[in-house]
Each structure stands twice: as structure tokens, then as C-alpha cells.
Short mmCIF file of C-alpha atoms in Angstrom, two decimals:
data_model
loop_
_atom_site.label_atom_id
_atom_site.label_comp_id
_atom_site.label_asym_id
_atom_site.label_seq_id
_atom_site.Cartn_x
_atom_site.Cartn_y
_atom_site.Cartn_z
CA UNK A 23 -11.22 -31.10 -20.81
CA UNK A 24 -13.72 -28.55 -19.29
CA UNK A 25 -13.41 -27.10 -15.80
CA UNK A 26 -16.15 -29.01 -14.50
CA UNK A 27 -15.28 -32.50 -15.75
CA UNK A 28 -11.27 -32.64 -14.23
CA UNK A 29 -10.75 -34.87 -11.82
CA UNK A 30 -10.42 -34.91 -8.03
CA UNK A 31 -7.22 -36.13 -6.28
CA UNK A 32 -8.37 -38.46 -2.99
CA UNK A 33 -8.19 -36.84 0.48
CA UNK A 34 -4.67 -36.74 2.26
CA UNK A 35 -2.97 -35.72 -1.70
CA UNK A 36 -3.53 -32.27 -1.70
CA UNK A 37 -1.93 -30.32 -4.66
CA UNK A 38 1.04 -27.49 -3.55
CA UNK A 39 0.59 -24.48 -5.39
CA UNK A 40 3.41 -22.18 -4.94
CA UNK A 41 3.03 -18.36 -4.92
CA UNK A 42 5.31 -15.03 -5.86
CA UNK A 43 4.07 -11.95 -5.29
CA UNK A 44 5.42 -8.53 -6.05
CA UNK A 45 4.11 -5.36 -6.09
CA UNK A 46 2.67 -2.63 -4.10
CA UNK A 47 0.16 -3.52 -1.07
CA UNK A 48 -2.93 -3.44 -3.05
CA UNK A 49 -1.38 -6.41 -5.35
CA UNK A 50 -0.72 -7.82 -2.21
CA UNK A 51 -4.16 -8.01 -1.18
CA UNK A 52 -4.83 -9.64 -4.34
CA UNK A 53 -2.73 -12.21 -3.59
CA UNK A 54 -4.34 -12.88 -0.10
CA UNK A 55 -7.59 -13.60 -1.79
CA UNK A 56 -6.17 -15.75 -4.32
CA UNK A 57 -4.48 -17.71 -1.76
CA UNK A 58 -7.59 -17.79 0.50
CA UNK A 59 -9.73 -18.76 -2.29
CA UNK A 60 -7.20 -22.24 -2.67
CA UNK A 61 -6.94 -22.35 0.92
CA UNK A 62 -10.68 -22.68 0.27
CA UNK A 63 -10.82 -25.65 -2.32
CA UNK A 64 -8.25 -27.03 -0.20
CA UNK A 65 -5.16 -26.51 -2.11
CA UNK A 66 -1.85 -26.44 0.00
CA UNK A 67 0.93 -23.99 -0.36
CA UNK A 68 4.41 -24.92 -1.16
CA UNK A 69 7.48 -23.32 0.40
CA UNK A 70 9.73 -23.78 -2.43
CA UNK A 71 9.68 -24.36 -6.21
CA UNK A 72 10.20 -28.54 -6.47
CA UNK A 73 7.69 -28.74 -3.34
CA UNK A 74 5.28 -26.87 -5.55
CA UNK A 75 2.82 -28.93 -8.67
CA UNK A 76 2.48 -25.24 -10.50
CA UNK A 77 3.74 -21.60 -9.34
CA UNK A 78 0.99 -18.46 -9.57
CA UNK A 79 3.33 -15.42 -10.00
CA UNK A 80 1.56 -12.10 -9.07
CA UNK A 81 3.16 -9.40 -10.89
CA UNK A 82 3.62 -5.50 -11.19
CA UNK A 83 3.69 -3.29 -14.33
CA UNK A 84 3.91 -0.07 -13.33
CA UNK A 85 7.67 1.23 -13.94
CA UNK A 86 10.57 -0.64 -16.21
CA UNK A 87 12.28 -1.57 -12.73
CA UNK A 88 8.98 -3.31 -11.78
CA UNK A 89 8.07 -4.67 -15.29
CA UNK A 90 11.66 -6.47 -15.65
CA UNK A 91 11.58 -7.87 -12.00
CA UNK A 92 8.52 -9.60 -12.29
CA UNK A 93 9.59 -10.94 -16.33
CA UNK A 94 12.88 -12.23 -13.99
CA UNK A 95 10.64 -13.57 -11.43
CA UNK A 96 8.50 -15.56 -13.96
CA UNK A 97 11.80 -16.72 -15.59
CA UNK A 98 12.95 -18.08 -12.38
CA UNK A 99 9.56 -19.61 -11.76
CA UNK A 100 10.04 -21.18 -14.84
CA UNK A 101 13.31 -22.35 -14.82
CA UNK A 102 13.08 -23.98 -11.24
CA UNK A 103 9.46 -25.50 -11.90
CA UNK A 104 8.05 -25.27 -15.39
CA UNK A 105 4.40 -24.52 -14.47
CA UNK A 106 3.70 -21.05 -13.69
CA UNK A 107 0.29 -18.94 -14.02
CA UNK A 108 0.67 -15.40 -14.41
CA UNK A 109 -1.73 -12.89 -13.02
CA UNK A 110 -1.88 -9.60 -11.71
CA UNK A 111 -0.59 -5.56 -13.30
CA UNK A 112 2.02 -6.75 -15.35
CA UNK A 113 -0.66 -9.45 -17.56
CA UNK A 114 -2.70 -6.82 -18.64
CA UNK A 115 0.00 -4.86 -20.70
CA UNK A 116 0.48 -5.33 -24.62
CA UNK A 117 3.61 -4.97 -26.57
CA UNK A 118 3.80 -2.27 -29.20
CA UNK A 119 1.95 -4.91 -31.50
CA UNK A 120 -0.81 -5.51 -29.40
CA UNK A 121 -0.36 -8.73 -28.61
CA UNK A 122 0.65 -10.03 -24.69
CA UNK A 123 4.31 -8.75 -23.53
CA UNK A 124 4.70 -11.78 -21.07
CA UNK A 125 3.86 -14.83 -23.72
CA UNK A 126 6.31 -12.96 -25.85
CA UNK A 127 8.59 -12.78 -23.40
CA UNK A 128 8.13 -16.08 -21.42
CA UNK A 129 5.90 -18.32 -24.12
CA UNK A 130 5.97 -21.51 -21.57
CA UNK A 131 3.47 -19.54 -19.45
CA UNK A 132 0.60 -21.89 -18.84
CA UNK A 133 -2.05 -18.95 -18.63
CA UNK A 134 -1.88 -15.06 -18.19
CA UNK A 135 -5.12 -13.09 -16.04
CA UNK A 136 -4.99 -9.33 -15.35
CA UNK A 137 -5.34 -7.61 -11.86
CA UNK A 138 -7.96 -8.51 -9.63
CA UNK A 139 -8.80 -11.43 -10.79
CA UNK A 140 -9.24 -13.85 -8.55
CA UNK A 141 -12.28 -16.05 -10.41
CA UNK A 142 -9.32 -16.31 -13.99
CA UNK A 143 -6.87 -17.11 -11.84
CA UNK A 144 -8.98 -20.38 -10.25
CA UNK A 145 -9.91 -21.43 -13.46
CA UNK A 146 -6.67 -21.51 -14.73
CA UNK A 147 -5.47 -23.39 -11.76
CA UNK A 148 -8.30 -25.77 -12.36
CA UNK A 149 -7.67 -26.10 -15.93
CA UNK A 150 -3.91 -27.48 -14.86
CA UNK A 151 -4.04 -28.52 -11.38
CA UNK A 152 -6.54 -31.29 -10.35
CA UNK A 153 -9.01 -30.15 -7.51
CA UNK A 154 -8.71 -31.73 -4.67
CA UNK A 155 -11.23 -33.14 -2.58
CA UNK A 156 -14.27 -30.45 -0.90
CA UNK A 157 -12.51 -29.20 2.78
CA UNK A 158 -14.82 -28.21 5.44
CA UNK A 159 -15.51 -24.65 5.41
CA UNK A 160 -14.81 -23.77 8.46
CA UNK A 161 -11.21 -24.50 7.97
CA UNK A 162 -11.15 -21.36 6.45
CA UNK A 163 -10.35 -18.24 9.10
CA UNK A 164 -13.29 -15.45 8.47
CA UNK A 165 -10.30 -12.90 7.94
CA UNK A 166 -8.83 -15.03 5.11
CA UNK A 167 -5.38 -16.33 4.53
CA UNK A 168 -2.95 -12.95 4.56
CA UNK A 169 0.35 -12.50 3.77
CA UNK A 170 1.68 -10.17 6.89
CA UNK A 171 2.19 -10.48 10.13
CA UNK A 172 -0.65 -11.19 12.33
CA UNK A 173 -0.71 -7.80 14.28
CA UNK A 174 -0.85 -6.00 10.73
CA UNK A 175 -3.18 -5.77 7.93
CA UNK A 176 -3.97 -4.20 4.27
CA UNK A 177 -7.83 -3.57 3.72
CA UNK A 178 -8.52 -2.76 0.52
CA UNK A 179 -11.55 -0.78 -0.03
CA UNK A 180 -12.10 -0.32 -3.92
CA UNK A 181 -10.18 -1.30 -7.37
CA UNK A 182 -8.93 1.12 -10.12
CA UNK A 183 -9.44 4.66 -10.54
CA UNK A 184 -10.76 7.37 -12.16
CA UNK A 185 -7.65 9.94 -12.93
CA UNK A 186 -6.05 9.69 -15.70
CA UNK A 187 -2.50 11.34 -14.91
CA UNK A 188 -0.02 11.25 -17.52
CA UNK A 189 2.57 9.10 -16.31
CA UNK A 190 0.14 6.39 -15.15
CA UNK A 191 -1.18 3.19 -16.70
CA UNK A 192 -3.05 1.75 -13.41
CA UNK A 193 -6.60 2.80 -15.24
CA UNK A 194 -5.43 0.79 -18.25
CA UNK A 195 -4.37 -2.08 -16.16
CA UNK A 196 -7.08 -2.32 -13.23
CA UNK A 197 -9.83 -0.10 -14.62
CA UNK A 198 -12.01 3.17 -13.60
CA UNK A 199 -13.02 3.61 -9.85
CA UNK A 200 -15.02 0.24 -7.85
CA UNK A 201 -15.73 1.03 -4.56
CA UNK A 202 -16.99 -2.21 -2.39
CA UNK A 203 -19.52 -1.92 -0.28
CA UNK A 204 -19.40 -0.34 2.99
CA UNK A 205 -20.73 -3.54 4.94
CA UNK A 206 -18.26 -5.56 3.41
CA UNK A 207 -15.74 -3.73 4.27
CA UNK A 208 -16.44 -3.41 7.25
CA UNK A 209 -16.92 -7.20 7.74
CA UNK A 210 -14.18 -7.67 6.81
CA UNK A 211 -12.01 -5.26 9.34
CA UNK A 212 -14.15 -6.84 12.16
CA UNK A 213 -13.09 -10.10 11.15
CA UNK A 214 -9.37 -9.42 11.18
CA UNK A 215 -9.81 -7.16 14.40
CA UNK A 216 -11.56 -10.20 15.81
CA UNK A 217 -8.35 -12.33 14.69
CA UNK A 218 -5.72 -10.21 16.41
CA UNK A 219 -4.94 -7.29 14.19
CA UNK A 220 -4.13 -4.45 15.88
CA UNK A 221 -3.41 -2.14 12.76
CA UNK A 222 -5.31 -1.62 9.71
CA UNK A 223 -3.99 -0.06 6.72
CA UNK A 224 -6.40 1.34 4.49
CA UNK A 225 -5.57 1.36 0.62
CA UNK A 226 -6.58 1.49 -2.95
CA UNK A 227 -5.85 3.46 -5.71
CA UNK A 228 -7.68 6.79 -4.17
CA UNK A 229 -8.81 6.46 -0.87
CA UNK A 230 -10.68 9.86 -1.06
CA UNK A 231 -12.56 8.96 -4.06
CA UNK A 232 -13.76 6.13 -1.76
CA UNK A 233 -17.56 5.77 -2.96
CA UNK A 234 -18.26 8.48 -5.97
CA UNK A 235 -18.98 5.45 -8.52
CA UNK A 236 -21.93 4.53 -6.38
CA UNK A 237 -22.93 8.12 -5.84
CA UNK A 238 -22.45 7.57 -1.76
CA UNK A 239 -24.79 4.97 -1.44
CA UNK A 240 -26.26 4.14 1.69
CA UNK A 241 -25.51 0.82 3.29
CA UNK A 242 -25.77 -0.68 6.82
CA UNK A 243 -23.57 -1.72 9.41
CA UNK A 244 -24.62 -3.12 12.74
CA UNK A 245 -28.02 -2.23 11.71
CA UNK A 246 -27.24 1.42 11.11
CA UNK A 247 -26.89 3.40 7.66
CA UNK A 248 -23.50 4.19 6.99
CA UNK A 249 -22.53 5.94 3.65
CA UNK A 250 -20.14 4.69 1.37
CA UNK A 251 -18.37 7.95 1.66
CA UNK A 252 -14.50 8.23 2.91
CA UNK A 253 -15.47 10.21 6.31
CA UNK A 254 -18.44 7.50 7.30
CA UNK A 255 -16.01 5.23 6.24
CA UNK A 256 -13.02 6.30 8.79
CA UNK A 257 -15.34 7.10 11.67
CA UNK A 258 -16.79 3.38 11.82
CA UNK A 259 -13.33 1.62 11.60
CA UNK A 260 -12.34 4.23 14.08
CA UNK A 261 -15.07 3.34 16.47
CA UNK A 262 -14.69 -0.14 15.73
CA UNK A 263 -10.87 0.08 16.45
CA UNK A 264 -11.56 1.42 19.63
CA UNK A 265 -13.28 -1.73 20.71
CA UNK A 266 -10.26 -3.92 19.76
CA UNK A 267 -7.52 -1.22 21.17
CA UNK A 268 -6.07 -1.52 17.51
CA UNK A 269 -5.02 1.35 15.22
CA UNK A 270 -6.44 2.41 11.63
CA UNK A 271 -3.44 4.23 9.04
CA UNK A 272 -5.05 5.86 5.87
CA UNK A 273 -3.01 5.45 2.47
CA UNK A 274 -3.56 7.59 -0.75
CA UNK A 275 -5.00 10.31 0.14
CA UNK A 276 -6.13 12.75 -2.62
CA UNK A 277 -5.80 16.48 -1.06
CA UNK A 278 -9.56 16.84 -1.60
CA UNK A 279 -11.67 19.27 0.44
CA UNK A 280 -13.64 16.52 2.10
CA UNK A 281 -10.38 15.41 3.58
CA UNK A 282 -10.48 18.33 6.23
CA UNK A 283 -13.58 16.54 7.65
CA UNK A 284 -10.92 13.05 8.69
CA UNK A 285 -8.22 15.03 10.61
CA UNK A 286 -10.58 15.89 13.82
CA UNK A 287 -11.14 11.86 14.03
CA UNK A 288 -7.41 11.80 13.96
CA UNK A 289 -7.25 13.10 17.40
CA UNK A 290 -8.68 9.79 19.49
CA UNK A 291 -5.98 7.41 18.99
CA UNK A 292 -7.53 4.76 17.07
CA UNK A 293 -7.57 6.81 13.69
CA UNK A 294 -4.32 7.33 13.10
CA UNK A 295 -2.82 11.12 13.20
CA UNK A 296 -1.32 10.18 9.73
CA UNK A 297 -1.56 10.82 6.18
CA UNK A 298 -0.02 8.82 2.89
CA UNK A 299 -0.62 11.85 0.05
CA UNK A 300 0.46 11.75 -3.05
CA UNK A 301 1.46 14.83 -3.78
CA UNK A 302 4.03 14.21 -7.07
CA UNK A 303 5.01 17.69 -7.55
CA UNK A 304 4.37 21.18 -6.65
CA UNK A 305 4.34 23.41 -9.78
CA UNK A 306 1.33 24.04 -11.26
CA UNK A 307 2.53 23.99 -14.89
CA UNK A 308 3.85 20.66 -14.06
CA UNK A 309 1.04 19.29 -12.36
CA UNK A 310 -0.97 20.38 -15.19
CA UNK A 311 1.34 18.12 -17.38
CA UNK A 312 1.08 15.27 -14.79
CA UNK A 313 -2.54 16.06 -14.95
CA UNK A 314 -2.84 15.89 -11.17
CA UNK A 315 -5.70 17.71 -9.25
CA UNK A 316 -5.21 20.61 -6.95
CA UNK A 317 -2.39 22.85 -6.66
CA UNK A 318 0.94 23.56 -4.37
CA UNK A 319 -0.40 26.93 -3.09
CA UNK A 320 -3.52 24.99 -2.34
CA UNK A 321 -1.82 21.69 -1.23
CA UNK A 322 0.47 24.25 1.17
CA UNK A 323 -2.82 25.87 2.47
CA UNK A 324 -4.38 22.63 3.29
CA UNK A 325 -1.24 21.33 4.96
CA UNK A 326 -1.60 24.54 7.76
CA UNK A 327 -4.98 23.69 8.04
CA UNK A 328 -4.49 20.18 8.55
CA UNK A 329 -1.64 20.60 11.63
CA UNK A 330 -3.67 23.09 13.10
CA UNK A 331 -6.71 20.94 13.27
CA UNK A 332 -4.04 17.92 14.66
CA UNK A 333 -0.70 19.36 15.48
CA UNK A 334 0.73 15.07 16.24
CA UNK A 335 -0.15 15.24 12.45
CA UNK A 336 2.34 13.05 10.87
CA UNK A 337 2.30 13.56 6.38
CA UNK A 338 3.75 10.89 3.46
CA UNK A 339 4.17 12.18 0.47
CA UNK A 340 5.96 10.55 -2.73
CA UNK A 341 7.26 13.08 -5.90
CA UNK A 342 8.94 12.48 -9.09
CA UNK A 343 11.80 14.71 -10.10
CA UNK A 344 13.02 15.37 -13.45
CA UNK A 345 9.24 14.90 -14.91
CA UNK A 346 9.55 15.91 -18.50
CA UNK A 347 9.58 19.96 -19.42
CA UNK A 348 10.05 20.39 -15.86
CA UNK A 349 12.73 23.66 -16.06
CA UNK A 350 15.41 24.30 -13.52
CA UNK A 351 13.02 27.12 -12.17
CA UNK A 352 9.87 24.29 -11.44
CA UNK A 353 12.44 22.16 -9.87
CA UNK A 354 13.60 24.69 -7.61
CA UNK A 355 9.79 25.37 -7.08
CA UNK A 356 9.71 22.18 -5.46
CA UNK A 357 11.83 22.59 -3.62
CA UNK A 358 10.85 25.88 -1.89
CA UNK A 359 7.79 23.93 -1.42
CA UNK A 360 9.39 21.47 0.73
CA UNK A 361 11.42 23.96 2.82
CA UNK A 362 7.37 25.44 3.36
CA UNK A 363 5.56 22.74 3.87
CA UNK A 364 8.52 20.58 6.15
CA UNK A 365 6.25 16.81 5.14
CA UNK A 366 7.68 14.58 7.30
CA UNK A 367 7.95 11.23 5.35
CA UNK A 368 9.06 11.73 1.76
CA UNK A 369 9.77 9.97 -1.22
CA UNK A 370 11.48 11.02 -4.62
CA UNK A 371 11.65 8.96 -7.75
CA UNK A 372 13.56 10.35 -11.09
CA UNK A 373 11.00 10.26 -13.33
CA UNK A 374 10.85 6.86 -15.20
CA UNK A 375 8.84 6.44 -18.60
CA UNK A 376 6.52 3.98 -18.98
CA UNK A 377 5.43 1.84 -22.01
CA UNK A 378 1.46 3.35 -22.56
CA UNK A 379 2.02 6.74 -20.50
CA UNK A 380 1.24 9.66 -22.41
CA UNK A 381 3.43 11.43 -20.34
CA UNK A 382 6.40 9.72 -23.17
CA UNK A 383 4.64 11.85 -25.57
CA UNK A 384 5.28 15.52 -23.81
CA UNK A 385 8.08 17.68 -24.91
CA UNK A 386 11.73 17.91 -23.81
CA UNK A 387 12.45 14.68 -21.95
CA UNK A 388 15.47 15.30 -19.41
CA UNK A 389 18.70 13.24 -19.51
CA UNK A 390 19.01 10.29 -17.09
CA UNK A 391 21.77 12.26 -15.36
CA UNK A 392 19.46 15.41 -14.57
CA UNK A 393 16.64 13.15 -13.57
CA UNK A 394 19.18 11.47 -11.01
CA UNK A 395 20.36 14.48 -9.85
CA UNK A 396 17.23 16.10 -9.23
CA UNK A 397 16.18 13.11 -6.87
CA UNK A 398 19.07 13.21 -5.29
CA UNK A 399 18.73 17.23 -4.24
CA UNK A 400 15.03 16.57 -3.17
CA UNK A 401 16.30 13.73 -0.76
CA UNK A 402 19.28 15.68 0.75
CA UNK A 403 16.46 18.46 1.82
CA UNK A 404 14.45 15.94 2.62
CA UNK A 405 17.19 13.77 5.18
CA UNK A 406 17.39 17.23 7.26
CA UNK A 407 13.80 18.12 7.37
CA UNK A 408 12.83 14.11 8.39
CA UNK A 409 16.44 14.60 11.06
CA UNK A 410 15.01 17.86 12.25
CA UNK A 411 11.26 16.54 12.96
CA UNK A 412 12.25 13.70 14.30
CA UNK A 413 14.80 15.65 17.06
CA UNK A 414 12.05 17.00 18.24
CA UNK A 415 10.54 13.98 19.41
CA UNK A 416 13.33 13.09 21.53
CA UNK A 417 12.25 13.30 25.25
CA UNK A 418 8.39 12.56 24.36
CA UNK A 419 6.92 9.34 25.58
CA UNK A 420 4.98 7.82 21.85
CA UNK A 421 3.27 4.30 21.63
CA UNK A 422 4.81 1.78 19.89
CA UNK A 423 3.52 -1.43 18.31
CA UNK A 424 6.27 -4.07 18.82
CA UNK A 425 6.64 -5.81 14.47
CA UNK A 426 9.75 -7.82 15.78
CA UNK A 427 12.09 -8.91 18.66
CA UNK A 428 16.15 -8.42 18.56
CA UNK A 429 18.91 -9.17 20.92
CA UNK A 430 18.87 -5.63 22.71
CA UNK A 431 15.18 -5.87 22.75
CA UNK A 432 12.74 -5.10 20.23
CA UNK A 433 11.47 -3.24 16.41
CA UNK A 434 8.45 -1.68 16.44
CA UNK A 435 6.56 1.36 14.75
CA UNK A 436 5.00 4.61 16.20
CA UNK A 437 1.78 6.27 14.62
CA UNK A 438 4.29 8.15 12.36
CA UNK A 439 5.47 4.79 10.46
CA UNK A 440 3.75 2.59 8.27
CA UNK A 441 5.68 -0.89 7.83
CA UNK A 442 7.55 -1.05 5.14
CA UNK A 443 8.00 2.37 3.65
CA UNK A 444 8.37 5.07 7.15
CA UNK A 445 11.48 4.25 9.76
CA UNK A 446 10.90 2.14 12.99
CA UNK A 447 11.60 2.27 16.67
CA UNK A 448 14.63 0.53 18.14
CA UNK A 449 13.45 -0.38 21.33
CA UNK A 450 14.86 -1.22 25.05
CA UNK A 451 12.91 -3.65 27.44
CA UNK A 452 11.83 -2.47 30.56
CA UNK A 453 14.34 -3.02 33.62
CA UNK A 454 11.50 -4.99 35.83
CA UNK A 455 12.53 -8.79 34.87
CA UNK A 456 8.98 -9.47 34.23
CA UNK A 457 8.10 -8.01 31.74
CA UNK A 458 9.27 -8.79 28.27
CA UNK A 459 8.69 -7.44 24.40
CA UNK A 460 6.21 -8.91 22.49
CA UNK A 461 5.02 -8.70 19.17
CA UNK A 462 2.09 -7.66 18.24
CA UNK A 463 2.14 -5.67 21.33
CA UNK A 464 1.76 -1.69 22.21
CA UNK A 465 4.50 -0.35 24.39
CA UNK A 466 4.80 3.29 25.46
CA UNK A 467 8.31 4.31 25.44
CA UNK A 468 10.27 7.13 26.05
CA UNK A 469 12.27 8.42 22.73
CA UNK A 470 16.19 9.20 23.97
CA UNK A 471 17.82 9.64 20.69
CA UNK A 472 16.73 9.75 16.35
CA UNK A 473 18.22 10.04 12.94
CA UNK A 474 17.06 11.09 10.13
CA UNK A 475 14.54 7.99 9.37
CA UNK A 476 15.13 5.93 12.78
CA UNK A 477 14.28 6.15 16.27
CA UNK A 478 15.68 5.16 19.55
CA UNK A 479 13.93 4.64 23.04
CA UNK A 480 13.71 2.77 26.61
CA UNK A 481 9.94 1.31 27.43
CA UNK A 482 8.76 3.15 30.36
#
């Protein structure tokens, strides 16, 4: 039966679509505009698998961890309902025959879509859900239907990108660099400013690349150009920020030059004085292998640079140890980098092939047990570089925005910590009975005590 010729089910029978979604934030966003998109056509949401008439199951392909938790996820969506749609990284990815690894894995799939596709992904649910009837429009927030808290957002600002680093398959999966349009964008952080966000998290798959597809085209906000260039970019949701008292964090940073141009804007409060850079390694002979831009003597030099221009300059870095060829000597190269450049949030993965990565095809792949132990001596440094940084905090008065309220008070997260992956703040009310925690909420408070990852401190 074609798309346009399936029924509609009356008005008060909606159809419950349920939803799974893995993955890293910028799936995530995916799955808010999937979800806003049936919010849309009117389409409810179902909290469990019988409450649900199919299941979409958003998936991630980027590692064997990540490839067999979403194949167990779609078995479980399966098993528990029986109607499951399958989009996002992990749909995209053949088997060594060519044909699609989740139908030969899971064959009762209903339908399979790649990343970022939000138009496949209707259809499909189209093709095997009835529509139901046309909802007013307005039912529909401007900010969309999102999947995190309400004083937190992901803004995702282009699709795919244009390195091709050996131990990647993103390209493959989501496709060369797409930068949207700076007045959408920027829409669309008004609109969930406007709604009560009070931190924005800028992603994709290169932030710094942000516009280089369109050559830096010119577009207009509030009836001024703006470029669609990574600095315009972060000085308008700055300013806009400002008007909503909110916070903007960047994430996936390339160590380009341009980059210097951000960190005075960091200064203000509004732009956050952090930076999520994926670094991966500091050799050059094994960056040349990962195929990664830039050096470490370069990526060291810029890292100076950076804390001079903002010394509250907090860094986030991720690295893979035990990358293959990589010699006892490169690894120790690392690590001397570390002990230099002191980044403040780290995080180490052994190296992990993956099916499609040419890096499977270099020379002298390490043993499991040398990969493991190389991750494991970068995140010993690591824990007393992160313990030593944050000491020094202790006695300083930082802002906090309250995520959650406990028993002895509240959870938040300073400008240092970006939900999910950085530490939080454990913090104390404030001794005047009137005042209480709430979420979504910036408290100043005065740090008295920190770990390694954590933080402790009494609202002042």
C-alpha cells in the first residue's frame, strides 16, 4: 500500500511508538528530531515495550562495544515487542559481503535507515504504523521534543565530516562535512533559550570545520550578516546567552589556528572557558598513522597560548593507547606530553579495531594485554594531574548549575564539567531556611574539599 493511501486512526487512538536510543550526543540529537517530527503527526510515545504499537531503535556503530550493544538492544526490542525500525550509525554498515549487518543479524527488522535520517525513518513508520489524525501545530514547542533535562541542551550545528583518520568510519556512515545554516542555528538556540535552557552544548563531528563546505557563507541573524564561520558562530550564541543568563560549552574542537580567535570570548561568562579537543595521541609518527592534523609540539604550543589568553581555561581531551605500531618509546611520548601539557579532563581508550577502518590494515597490531595496560598507565597519570588541578580550586567561590537534588542538598556542574562525561559538584544548601536548591538553577558556592574527578562545596 503506498505511503499516501494508509489509513488514519480517529482522534483520541493515537499510535505509541516506543524509542531506544544509544550513542554519542549527536545521535542523540537525531533522535530528538525524530521524536519531534511524530510528536508532530501526532504520534504518542510509549514508556515501555507492550505500551508501544512498533519500537524505533537508534543505534551506534562506531566500536565492537557499541556495535554489539545496539545488535542486543534491537534483540531485546524484538523479543519484548516484535516491531522495531532501525535507524541511525549502526544501519549504514555492511558485512564483509556487502550486504546489511543488522538484517543478517536480526532479519525480523521491519526497516533499516542510516544516520540522520529523519524523512526514512517517517516513512517507514508510515509504511507500518497508521497515521493518526492532523494535531494542531502549535502543540508542538518551537524548541522541539528533547531528550535531556530542561536546563540542558545539545545543538547540533552540521553532519559528517571531512577527515578521514584511520581508525574512523563516521565519513562512511554519516558522510563528508554539512554545515546548517547560521540562521537556523541560531533559531534554534533562541528557541530553547526562550524555553528555559540555561546551557547549550555545541556539537558535531568538527566543530572547527563549522562552515568550510559552504565556503563561510554569509547569512543573517536579527537582520545582521553573520558568517557561517566557527568564531561568528560562538560570538552570537555568546551574546545571545547573555540575554538569557545561560551558558554556551563547545565540543570537538579541532586544534586549528582559527581556534585562538574563541578563547578571548571565553572570558565573559556566557561562552564557556572550556574546550572538548580531541587530541588522540601525541607522537607525530603516530598521528601520521591515525592521520590526524597538527602535531604534539604544536598542540603543546597552542595549549600555552590558549591559558595565557584565559588562565580559568578548563581542556577535554580523549586518546587511544596501544594504537597499532605505536612502540614503547611513542607511548612514553605520550605520556611526557601529558606531564607537559597537565589537560584537565582526560579520556583513554585501548585502541579497539573496527570493521571498515583502515587503521586494521597497518602493521604490528599490539596484544589486548598491552593495549589494556597502556590505558591503564595514561589514566593513573591522568587521576593525579585531574586530583592536583582540582586541589587547587578548593577555597575559590565557582558557579554552579544545580542538574539534580539529593538528601544533603544538591548535584550540579561548574564551567569545568559537561554532563555526562566531566565530574560534578556535591553541593550544601545555604543555612538561611529560605532558600532552597533548585534545578535548573545557578548557585555560587564555595569549593571546601575535591578528588580526583569530584567536587565538594557549601552555597554561599
Amino acid at each position: 500500500m503506498a505511503i499516501s493511501e494508509i489509513r488514519r486512526q480517529p482522534a483520541g487512538d493515537a499510535p505509541k511508538v516506543g524509542f531506544v536510543s544509544l550513542g554519542c550526543p549527536k545521535a542523540l540529537v537525531d533522535s530528538e528530531q525524530i521524536l519531534t517530527q511524530l510528536r508532530a503527526e501526532g504520534y504518542e510515545t510509549a514508556k515501555s515495550y507492550d505500551g508501544a504499537d512498533l519500537v524505533i531503535v537508534n543505534t551506534c556503530g562506531f566500536i565492537d562495544a557499541a556495535v554489539q550493544e545496539s545488535l542486543d538492544a534491537i534483540g531485546e526490542a524484538l523479543a519484548e515487542n516484535g516491531k522495531v525500525i532501525v535507524t541511525g550509525c549502526l544501519g549504514a554498515k555492511k558485512d564483509a559481503e556487502g550486504n546489511d549487518l543488522i538484517q543478517g543479524v536480526h532479519p525480523k527488522v521491519l526497516e533499516v535507515t542510516g544516520p540522520h535520517a529523519v524523512g526514512e525513518v517517517m516513512a517507514a513508520v508510515h509504511k507500518h504504523l497508521p497515521k493518526p489524525h492532523e494535531p494542531f501545530v502549535d502543540l508542538i514547542p518551537a524548541q522541539g521534543v528533547k531528550l535531556t533535562p530542561k536546563h540542558y541542551a545539545y545543538l547540533k550545528i552540521s553532519e559528517g565530516c571531512n577527515h578521514r583518520c584511520s581508525f574512523c568510519i563516521i565519513p562512511s556512515m554519516r558522510g563528508d562535512l554539512v554545515s546548517r545554516p547560521i540562521a537556523d542555528v541560531m533559531l534554534e538556540a533562541e528557541n530553547l533559550f526562550k524555553a528555559g535552557v540555561k546551557e547549550l552544548l555545541v556539537i558535531s563531528q568538527d566543530t572547527s570545520a563549522y562552515g568550510v563546505d559552504v565556503k563561510f557563507r554569509t547569512g543573517f541573524w536579527n537582520g545582521r550578516p553573520v558568517k557561517t564561520h566557527m568564531t561568528q558562530l560562538t560570538e552570537a550564541l555568546g551574546e545571545l546567552a547573555k540575554q538569557y543568563d545561560a551558558w554556551v560549552r563547545l565540543h570537538y574542537v579541532y586544534p586549528y589556528p582559527h581556534v585562538d580567535e574563541i578563547i578571548p570570548l571565553m572570558n565573559n561568562g556566557h561562552v564557556l572557558p572550556y574546550l572538548d579537543v580531541p587530541l588522540q595521541h601525541a607522537h607525530p609518527d603516530v598521528l601520521k598513522r591515525m592521520k590526524r592534523p597538527a602535531s604534539g609540539e604544536k598542540n603543546i604550543e597552542r595549549i600555552k597560548a590558549w591559558r595565557e589568553m584565559c588562565p580559568d581555561l578548563t581542556i577535554r581531551s580523549t586518546f587511544i593507547a596501544g594504537f597499532p605500531g605505536e612502540t614503547e618509546e611513542e607511548f612514553q611520548y605520550l605520556l611526557d606530553f601529558l606531564k607537559e601539557a597537565r589537560i584537565d579532563r582526560l579520556g583513554c581508550f585501548a585502541y579497539s579495531p573496527v570493521e571498515g577502518a583502515t587503521a586494521n590494515e597497518i602493521a604490528n597490531q599490539l596484544p589486548d594485554d598491552v593495549r589494556e595496560d597502556r590505558r591503564r598507565r595514561v589514566m593513573e597519570l591522568q587521576e593525579s594531574i585531574s586530583r592536583e588541578r582540582l586541589q587547587a580550586r578548593v577555597g575559590k567561590t565557582v558557579r554552579v548549575l544545580i542538574d539534580e537534588l539529593d538528601r544533603s542538598g544538591g548535584i550540579g556542574r561548574s564551567a569545568a564539567d559537561a554532563p555526562e562525561i566531566d565530574g560534578v559538584v556535591y553541593v550544601k544548601p545555604p543555612f538561611e531556611p529560605h532558600r532552597k536548591l533548585k534545578v535548573g538553577e545557578f548557585v555560587d558556592v564555595r569549593i571546601t574539599a575535591a578528588d580526583a574527578h569530584d567536587m565538594w562545596g557549601e552555597a554561599v
